[in-house]
Short mmCIF file of C-alpha atoms and ligand atoms in Angstrom, two decimals:
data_model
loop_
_atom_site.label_atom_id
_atom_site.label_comp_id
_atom_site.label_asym_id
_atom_site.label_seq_id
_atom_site.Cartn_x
_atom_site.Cartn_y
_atom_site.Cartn_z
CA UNK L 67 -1.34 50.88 -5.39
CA UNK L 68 0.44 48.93 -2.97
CA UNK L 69 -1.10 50.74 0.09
CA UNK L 70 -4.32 48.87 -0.56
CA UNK L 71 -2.18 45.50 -0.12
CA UNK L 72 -3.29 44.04 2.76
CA UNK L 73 0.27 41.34 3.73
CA UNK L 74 0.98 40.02 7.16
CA UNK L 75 4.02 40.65 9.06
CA UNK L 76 5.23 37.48 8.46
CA UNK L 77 3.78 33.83 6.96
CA UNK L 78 3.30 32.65 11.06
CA UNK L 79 0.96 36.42 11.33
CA UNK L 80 -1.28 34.79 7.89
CA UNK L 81 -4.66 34.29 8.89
CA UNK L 82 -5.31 31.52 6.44
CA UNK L 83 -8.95 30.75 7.82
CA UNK L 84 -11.60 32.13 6.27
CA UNK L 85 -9.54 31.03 2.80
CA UNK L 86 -10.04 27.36 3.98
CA UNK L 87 -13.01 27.03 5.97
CA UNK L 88 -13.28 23.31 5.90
CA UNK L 89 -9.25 23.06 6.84
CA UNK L 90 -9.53 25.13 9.93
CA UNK L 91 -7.62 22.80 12.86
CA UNK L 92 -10.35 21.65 14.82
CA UNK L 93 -8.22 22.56 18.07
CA UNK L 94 -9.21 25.54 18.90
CA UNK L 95 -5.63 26.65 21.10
CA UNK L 96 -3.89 26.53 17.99
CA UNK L 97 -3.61 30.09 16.75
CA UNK L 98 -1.54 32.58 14.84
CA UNK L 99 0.06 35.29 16.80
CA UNK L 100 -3.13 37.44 16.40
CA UNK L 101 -5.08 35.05 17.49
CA UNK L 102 -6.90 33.80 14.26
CA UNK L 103 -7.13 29.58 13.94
CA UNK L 104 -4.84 28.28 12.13
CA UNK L 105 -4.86 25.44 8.90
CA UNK L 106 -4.50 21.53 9.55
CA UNK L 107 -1.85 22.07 7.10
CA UNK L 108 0.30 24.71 4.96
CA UNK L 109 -0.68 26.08 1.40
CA UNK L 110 1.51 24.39 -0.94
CA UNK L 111 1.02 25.54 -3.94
CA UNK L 112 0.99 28.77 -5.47
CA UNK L 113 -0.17 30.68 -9.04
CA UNK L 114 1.50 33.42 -9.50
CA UNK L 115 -0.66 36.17 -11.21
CA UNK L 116 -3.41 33.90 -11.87
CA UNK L 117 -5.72 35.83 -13.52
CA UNK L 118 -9.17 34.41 -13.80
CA UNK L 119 -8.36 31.19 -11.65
CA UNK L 120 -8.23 28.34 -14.81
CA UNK L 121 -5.18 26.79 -13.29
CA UNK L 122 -6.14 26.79 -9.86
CA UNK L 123 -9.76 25.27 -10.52
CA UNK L 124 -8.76 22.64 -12.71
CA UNK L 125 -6.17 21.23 -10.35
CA UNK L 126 -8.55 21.55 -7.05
CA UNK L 127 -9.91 18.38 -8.01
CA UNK L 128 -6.52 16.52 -8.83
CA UNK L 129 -4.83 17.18 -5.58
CA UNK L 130 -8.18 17.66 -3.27
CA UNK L 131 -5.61 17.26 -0.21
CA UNK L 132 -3.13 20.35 -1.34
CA UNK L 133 -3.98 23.66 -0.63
CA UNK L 134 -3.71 26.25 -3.34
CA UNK L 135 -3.58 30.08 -4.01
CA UNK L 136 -3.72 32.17 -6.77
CA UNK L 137 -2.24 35.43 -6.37
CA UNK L 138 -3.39 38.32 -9.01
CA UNK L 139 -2.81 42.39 -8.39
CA UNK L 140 -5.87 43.25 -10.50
CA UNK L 141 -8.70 43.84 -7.89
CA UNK L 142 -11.71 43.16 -10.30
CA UNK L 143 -9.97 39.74 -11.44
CA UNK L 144 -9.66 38.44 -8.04
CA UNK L 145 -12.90 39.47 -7.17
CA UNK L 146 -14.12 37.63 -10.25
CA UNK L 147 -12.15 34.70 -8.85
CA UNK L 148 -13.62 34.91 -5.17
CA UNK L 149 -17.00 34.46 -6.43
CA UNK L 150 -15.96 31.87 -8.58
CA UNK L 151 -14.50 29.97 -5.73
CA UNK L 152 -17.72 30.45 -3.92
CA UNK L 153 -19.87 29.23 -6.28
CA UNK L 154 -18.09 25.96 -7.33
CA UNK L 155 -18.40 25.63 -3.47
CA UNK L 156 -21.73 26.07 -3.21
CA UNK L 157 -22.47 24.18 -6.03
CA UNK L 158 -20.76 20.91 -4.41
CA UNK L 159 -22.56 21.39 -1.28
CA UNK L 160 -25.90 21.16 -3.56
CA UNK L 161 -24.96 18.84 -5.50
CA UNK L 162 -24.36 16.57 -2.52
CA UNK L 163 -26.73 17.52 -0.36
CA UNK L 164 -29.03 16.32 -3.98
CA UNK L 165 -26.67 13.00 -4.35
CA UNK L 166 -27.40 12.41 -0.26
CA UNK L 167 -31.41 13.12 -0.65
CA UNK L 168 -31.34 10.61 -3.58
CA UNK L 169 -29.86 7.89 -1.52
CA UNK L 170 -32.20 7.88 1.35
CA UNK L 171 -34.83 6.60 -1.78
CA UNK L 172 -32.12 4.63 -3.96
CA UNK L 173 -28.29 3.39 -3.98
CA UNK L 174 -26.47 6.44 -3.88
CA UNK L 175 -24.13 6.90 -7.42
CA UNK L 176 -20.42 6.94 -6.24
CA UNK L 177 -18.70 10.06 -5.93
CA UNK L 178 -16.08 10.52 -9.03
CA UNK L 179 -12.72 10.22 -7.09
CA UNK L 180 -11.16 8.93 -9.82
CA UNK L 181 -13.10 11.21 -13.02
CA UNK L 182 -12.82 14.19 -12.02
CA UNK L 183 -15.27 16.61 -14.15
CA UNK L 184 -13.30 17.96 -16.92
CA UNK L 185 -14.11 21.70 -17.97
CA UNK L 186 -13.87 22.60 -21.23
CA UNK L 187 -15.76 25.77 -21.86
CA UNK L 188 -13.28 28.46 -22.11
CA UNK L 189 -15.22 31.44 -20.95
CA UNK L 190 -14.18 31.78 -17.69
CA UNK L 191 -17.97 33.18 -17.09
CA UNK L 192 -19.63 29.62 -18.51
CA UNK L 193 -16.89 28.03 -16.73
CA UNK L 194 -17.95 28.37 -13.30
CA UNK L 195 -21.01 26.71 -14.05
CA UNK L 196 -20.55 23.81 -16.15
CA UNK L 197 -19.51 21.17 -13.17
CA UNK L 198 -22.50 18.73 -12.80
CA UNK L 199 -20.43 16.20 -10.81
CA UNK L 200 -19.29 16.14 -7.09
CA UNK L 201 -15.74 16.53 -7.46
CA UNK L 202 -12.87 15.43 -4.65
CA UNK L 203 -12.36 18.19 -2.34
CA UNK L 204 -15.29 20.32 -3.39
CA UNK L 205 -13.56 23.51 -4.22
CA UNK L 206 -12.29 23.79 -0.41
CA UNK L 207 -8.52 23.18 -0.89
CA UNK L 208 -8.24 26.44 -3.32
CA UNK L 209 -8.29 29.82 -2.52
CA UNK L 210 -7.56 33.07 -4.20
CA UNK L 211 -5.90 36.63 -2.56
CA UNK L 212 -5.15 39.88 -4.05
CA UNK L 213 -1.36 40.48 -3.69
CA UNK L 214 1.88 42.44 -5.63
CA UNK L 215 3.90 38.98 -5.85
CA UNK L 216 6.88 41.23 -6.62
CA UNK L 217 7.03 42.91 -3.18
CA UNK L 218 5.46 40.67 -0.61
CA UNK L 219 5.91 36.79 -1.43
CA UNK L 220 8.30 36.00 1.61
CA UNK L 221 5.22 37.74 3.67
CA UNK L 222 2.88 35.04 2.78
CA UNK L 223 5.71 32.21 2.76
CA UNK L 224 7.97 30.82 4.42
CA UNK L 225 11.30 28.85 4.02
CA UNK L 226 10.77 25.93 1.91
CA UNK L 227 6.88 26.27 2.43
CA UNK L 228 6.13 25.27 -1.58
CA UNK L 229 5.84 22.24 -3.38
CA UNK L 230 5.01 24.00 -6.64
CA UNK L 231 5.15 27.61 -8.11
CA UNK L 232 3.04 28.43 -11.41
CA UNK L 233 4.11 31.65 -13.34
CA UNK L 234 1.48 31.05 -16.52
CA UNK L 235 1.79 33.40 -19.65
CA UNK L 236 3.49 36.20 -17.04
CA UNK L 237 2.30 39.67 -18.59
CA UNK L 238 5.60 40.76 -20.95
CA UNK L 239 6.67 43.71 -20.72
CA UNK L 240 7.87 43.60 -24.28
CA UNK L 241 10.21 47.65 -24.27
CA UNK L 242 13.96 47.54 -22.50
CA UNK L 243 12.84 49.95 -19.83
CA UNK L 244 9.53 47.75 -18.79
CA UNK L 245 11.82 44.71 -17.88
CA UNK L 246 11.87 45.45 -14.85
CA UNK L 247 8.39 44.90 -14.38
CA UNK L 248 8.89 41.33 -15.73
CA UNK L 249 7.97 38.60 -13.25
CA UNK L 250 10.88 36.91 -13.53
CA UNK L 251 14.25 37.94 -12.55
CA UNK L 252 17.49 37.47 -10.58
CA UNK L 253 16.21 38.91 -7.54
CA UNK L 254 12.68 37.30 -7.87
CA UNK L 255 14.03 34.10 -8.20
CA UNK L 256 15.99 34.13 -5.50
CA UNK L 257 12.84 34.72 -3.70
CA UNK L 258 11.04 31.58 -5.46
CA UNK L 259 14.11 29.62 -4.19
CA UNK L 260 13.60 31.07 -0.73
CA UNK L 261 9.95 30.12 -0.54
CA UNK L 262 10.13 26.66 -2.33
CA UNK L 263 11.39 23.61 -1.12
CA UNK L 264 14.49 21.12 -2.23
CA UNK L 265 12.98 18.78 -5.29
CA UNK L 266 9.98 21.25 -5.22
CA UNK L 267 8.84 22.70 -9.04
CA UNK L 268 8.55 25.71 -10.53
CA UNK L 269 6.65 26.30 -14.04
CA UNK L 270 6.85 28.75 -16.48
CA UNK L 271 4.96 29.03 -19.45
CA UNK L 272 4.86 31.69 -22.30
CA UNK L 273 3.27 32.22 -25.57
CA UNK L 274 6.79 34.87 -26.32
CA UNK L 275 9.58 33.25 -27.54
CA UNK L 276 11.74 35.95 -26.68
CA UNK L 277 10.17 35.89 -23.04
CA UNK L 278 11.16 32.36 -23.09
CA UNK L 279 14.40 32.89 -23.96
CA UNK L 280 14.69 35.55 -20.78
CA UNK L 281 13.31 32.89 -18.35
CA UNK L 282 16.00 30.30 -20.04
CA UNK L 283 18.52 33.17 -18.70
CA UNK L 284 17.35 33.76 -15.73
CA UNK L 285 17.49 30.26 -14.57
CA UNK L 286 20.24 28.79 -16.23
CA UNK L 287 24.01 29.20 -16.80
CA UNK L 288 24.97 30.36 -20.58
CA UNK L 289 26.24 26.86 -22.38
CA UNK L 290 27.28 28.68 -24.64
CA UNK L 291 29.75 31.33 -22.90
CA UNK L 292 29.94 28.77 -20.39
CA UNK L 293 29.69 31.46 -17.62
CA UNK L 294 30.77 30.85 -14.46
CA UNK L 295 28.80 29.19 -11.76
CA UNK L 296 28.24 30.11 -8.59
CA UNK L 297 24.57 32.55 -7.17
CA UNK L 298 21.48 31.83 -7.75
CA UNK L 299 21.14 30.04 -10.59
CA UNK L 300 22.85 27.12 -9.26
CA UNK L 301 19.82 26.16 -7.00
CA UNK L 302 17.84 25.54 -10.28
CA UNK L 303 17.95 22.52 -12.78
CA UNK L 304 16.34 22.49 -15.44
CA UNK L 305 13.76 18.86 -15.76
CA UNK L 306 13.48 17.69 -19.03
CA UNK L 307 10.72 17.48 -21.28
CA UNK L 308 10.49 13.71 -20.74
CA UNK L 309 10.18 13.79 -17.40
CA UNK L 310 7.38 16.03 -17.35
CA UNK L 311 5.09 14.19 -19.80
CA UNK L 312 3.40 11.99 -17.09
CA UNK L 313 2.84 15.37 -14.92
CA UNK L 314 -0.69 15.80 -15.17
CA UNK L 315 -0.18 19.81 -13.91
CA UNK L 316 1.78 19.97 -17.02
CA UNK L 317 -1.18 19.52 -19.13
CA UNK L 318 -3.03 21.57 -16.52
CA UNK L 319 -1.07 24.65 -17.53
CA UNK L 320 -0.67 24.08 -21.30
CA UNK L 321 -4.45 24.10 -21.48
CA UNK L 322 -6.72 24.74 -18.81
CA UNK L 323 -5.62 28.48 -17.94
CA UNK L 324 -7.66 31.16 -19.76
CA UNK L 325 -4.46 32.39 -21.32
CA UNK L 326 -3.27 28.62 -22.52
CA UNK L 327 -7.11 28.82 -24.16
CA UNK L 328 -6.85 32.30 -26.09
CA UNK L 329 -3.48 31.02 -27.70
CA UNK L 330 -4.89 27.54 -28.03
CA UNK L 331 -7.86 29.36 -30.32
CA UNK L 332 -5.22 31.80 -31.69
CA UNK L 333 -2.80 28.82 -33.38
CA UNK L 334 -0.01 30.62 -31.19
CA UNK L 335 3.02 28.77 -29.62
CA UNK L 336 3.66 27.73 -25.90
CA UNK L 337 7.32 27.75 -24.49
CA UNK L 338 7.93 25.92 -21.84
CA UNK L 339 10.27 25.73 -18.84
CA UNK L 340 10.01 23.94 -15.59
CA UNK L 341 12.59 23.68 -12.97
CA UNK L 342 13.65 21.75 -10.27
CA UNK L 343 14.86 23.57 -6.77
CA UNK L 344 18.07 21.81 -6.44
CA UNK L 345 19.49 20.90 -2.50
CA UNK L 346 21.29 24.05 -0.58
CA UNK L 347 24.90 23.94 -0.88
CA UNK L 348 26.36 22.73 2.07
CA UNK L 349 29.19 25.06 3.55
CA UNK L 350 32.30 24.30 4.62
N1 SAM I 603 -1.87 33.15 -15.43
C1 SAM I 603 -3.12 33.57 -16.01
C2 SAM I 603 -3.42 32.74 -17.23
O1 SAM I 603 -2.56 31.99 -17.68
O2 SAM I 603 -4.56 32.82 -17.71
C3 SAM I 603 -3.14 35.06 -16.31
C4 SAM I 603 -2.09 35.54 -17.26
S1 SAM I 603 -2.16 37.32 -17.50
C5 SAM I 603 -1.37 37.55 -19.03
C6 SAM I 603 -0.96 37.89 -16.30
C7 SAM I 603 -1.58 38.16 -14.95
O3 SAM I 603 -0.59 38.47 -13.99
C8 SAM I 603 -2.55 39.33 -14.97
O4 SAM I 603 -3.79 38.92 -14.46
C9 SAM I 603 -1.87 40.36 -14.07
O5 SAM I 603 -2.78 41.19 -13.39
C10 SAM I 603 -1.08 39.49 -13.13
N2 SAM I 603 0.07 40.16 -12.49
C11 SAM I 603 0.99 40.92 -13.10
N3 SAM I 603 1.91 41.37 -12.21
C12 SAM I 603 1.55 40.86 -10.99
C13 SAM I 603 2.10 40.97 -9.68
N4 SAM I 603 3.20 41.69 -9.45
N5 SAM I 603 1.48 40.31 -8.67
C14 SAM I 603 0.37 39.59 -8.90
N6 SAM I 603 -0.19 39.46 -10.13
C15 SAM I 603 0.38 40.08 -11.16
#
């Protein structure tokens, strides 16, 4: 239950350190109200119930300078994840530490900035082990915590703190009286808006159509009934498919997540939905 949630008081009380050892602010004064050390820079990027950690690792090596989180409830997942994290980690540091042996004997081979290693097991368990390459940022700029996104995001977060919020194949709830449950919703999103910042991104994917068709809802104004606007949903805009086929996360999500890879090998459909967090209205 939530009463094994650890949360800080606020995102200036997060002790971020030991989640990004290598991005630890080499000034020592600079400090969180309890004193821990804080980040060079903010975590940017968040998955929201991220389950076995596909999305996060297979973007660590496309933005090595953005820091990451995935954010699961399920305590055996994210401890599954944590030792994942550790060993792609450790793995870099040997496989450098190899690459840097080699080169005081012969020209060292170049680091793949450019190729990243491309997974493409989809056992999460094989996954882990399969790099063989030293990878840009090593594993360092992604983390994983265990957290009940429903209750304590703003905790973690603060205003305008995000670049990009994932919610992959969000767990659905299918009967009436479960919806609540559901991931997304009025209230939640006003809380993505909250955390993420103008122009910044927030994907949704779903192998449900009729989950899909919720999300559409929660984000956007009915055409049809041509509902009023005004709230919540008027910080949102849709982006179009063709906007988004250049987006290498996009591609990311459809097929790198363990979820994307069970519907992938079950010949199921993906729905998808990203939006863009519009400016705050200016007031009179
Ligand atoms: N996103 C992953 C993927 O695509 O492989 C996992 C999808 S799985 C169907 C949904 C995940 O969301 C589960 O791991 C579940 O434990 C997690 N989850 C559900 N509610 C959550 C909450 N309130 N906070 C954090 N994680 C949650």
């Amino acid at each position: 239950s939530d009463h094994h949630l650890d949360y800080p008081l606020s995102p200036a009380h997060m002790d971020w350190s030991s989640y990004y050892p290598a991005f630890v602010d080499p000034d020592a004064s600079k400090t969180t109200p309890d004193g821990a050390r804080k980040l060079v820079k903010d975590v940017e990027i968040v998955d929201i119930g991220c389950g076995f950690g596909g999305l996060t690792v297979a973007l660590a090596p496309l933005l090595p300078e953005t820091l990451m989180v995935g954010m699961e409830i399920r305590t055996q997942v994210l401890e599954y994840l944590n030792s994942r994290i550790c060993f792609l980690r450790a793995q870099q540091q040997h496989l450098k530490n190899k690459a840097a042996a080699t080169s005081s004997e012969s020209p060292a081979p170049a680091a793949t900035e450019e190729e990243p290693v491309q997974k493409t097991s989809d056992k999460p368990a094989d996954e882990a082990g399969t790099t063989t390459a030293v990878v840009p940022g090593n594993y360092e700029n992604i983390s994983a915590i265990r957290a009940n996104t429903m209750k304590f995001l703003p905790n973690f977060f603060g205003h305008h703190q995000l670049s990009k919020i994932f919610i992959c194949f969000p767990d659905p709830h299918f009967k009436a009286r479960k919806h609540k449950a559901r991931i997304i919703s009025e209230s939640l999103n006003a809380e993505y808006a909250y955390v993420l910042r103008p122009g910044g991104l927030l994907y949704t994917i779903t192998d449900v159509e009729e989950y899909h068709h919720w999300i559409l809802r929660h984000f956007q104004h009915d055409p049809e009934t041509q509902a009023a606007s005004g709230g919540i949903k008027d910080l949102w805009e849709r982006v179009p498919e063709s906007e988004l086929e250049q987006d290498p996360c996009l591609r990311v999500m459809k097929f790198e997540t363990e979820e994307s890879k069970k519907v992938t090998r079950n010949k199921g459909n993906k729905y998808v939905a990203v939006y863009r967090r519009k400016a705050d209205p200016e007031w009179p």
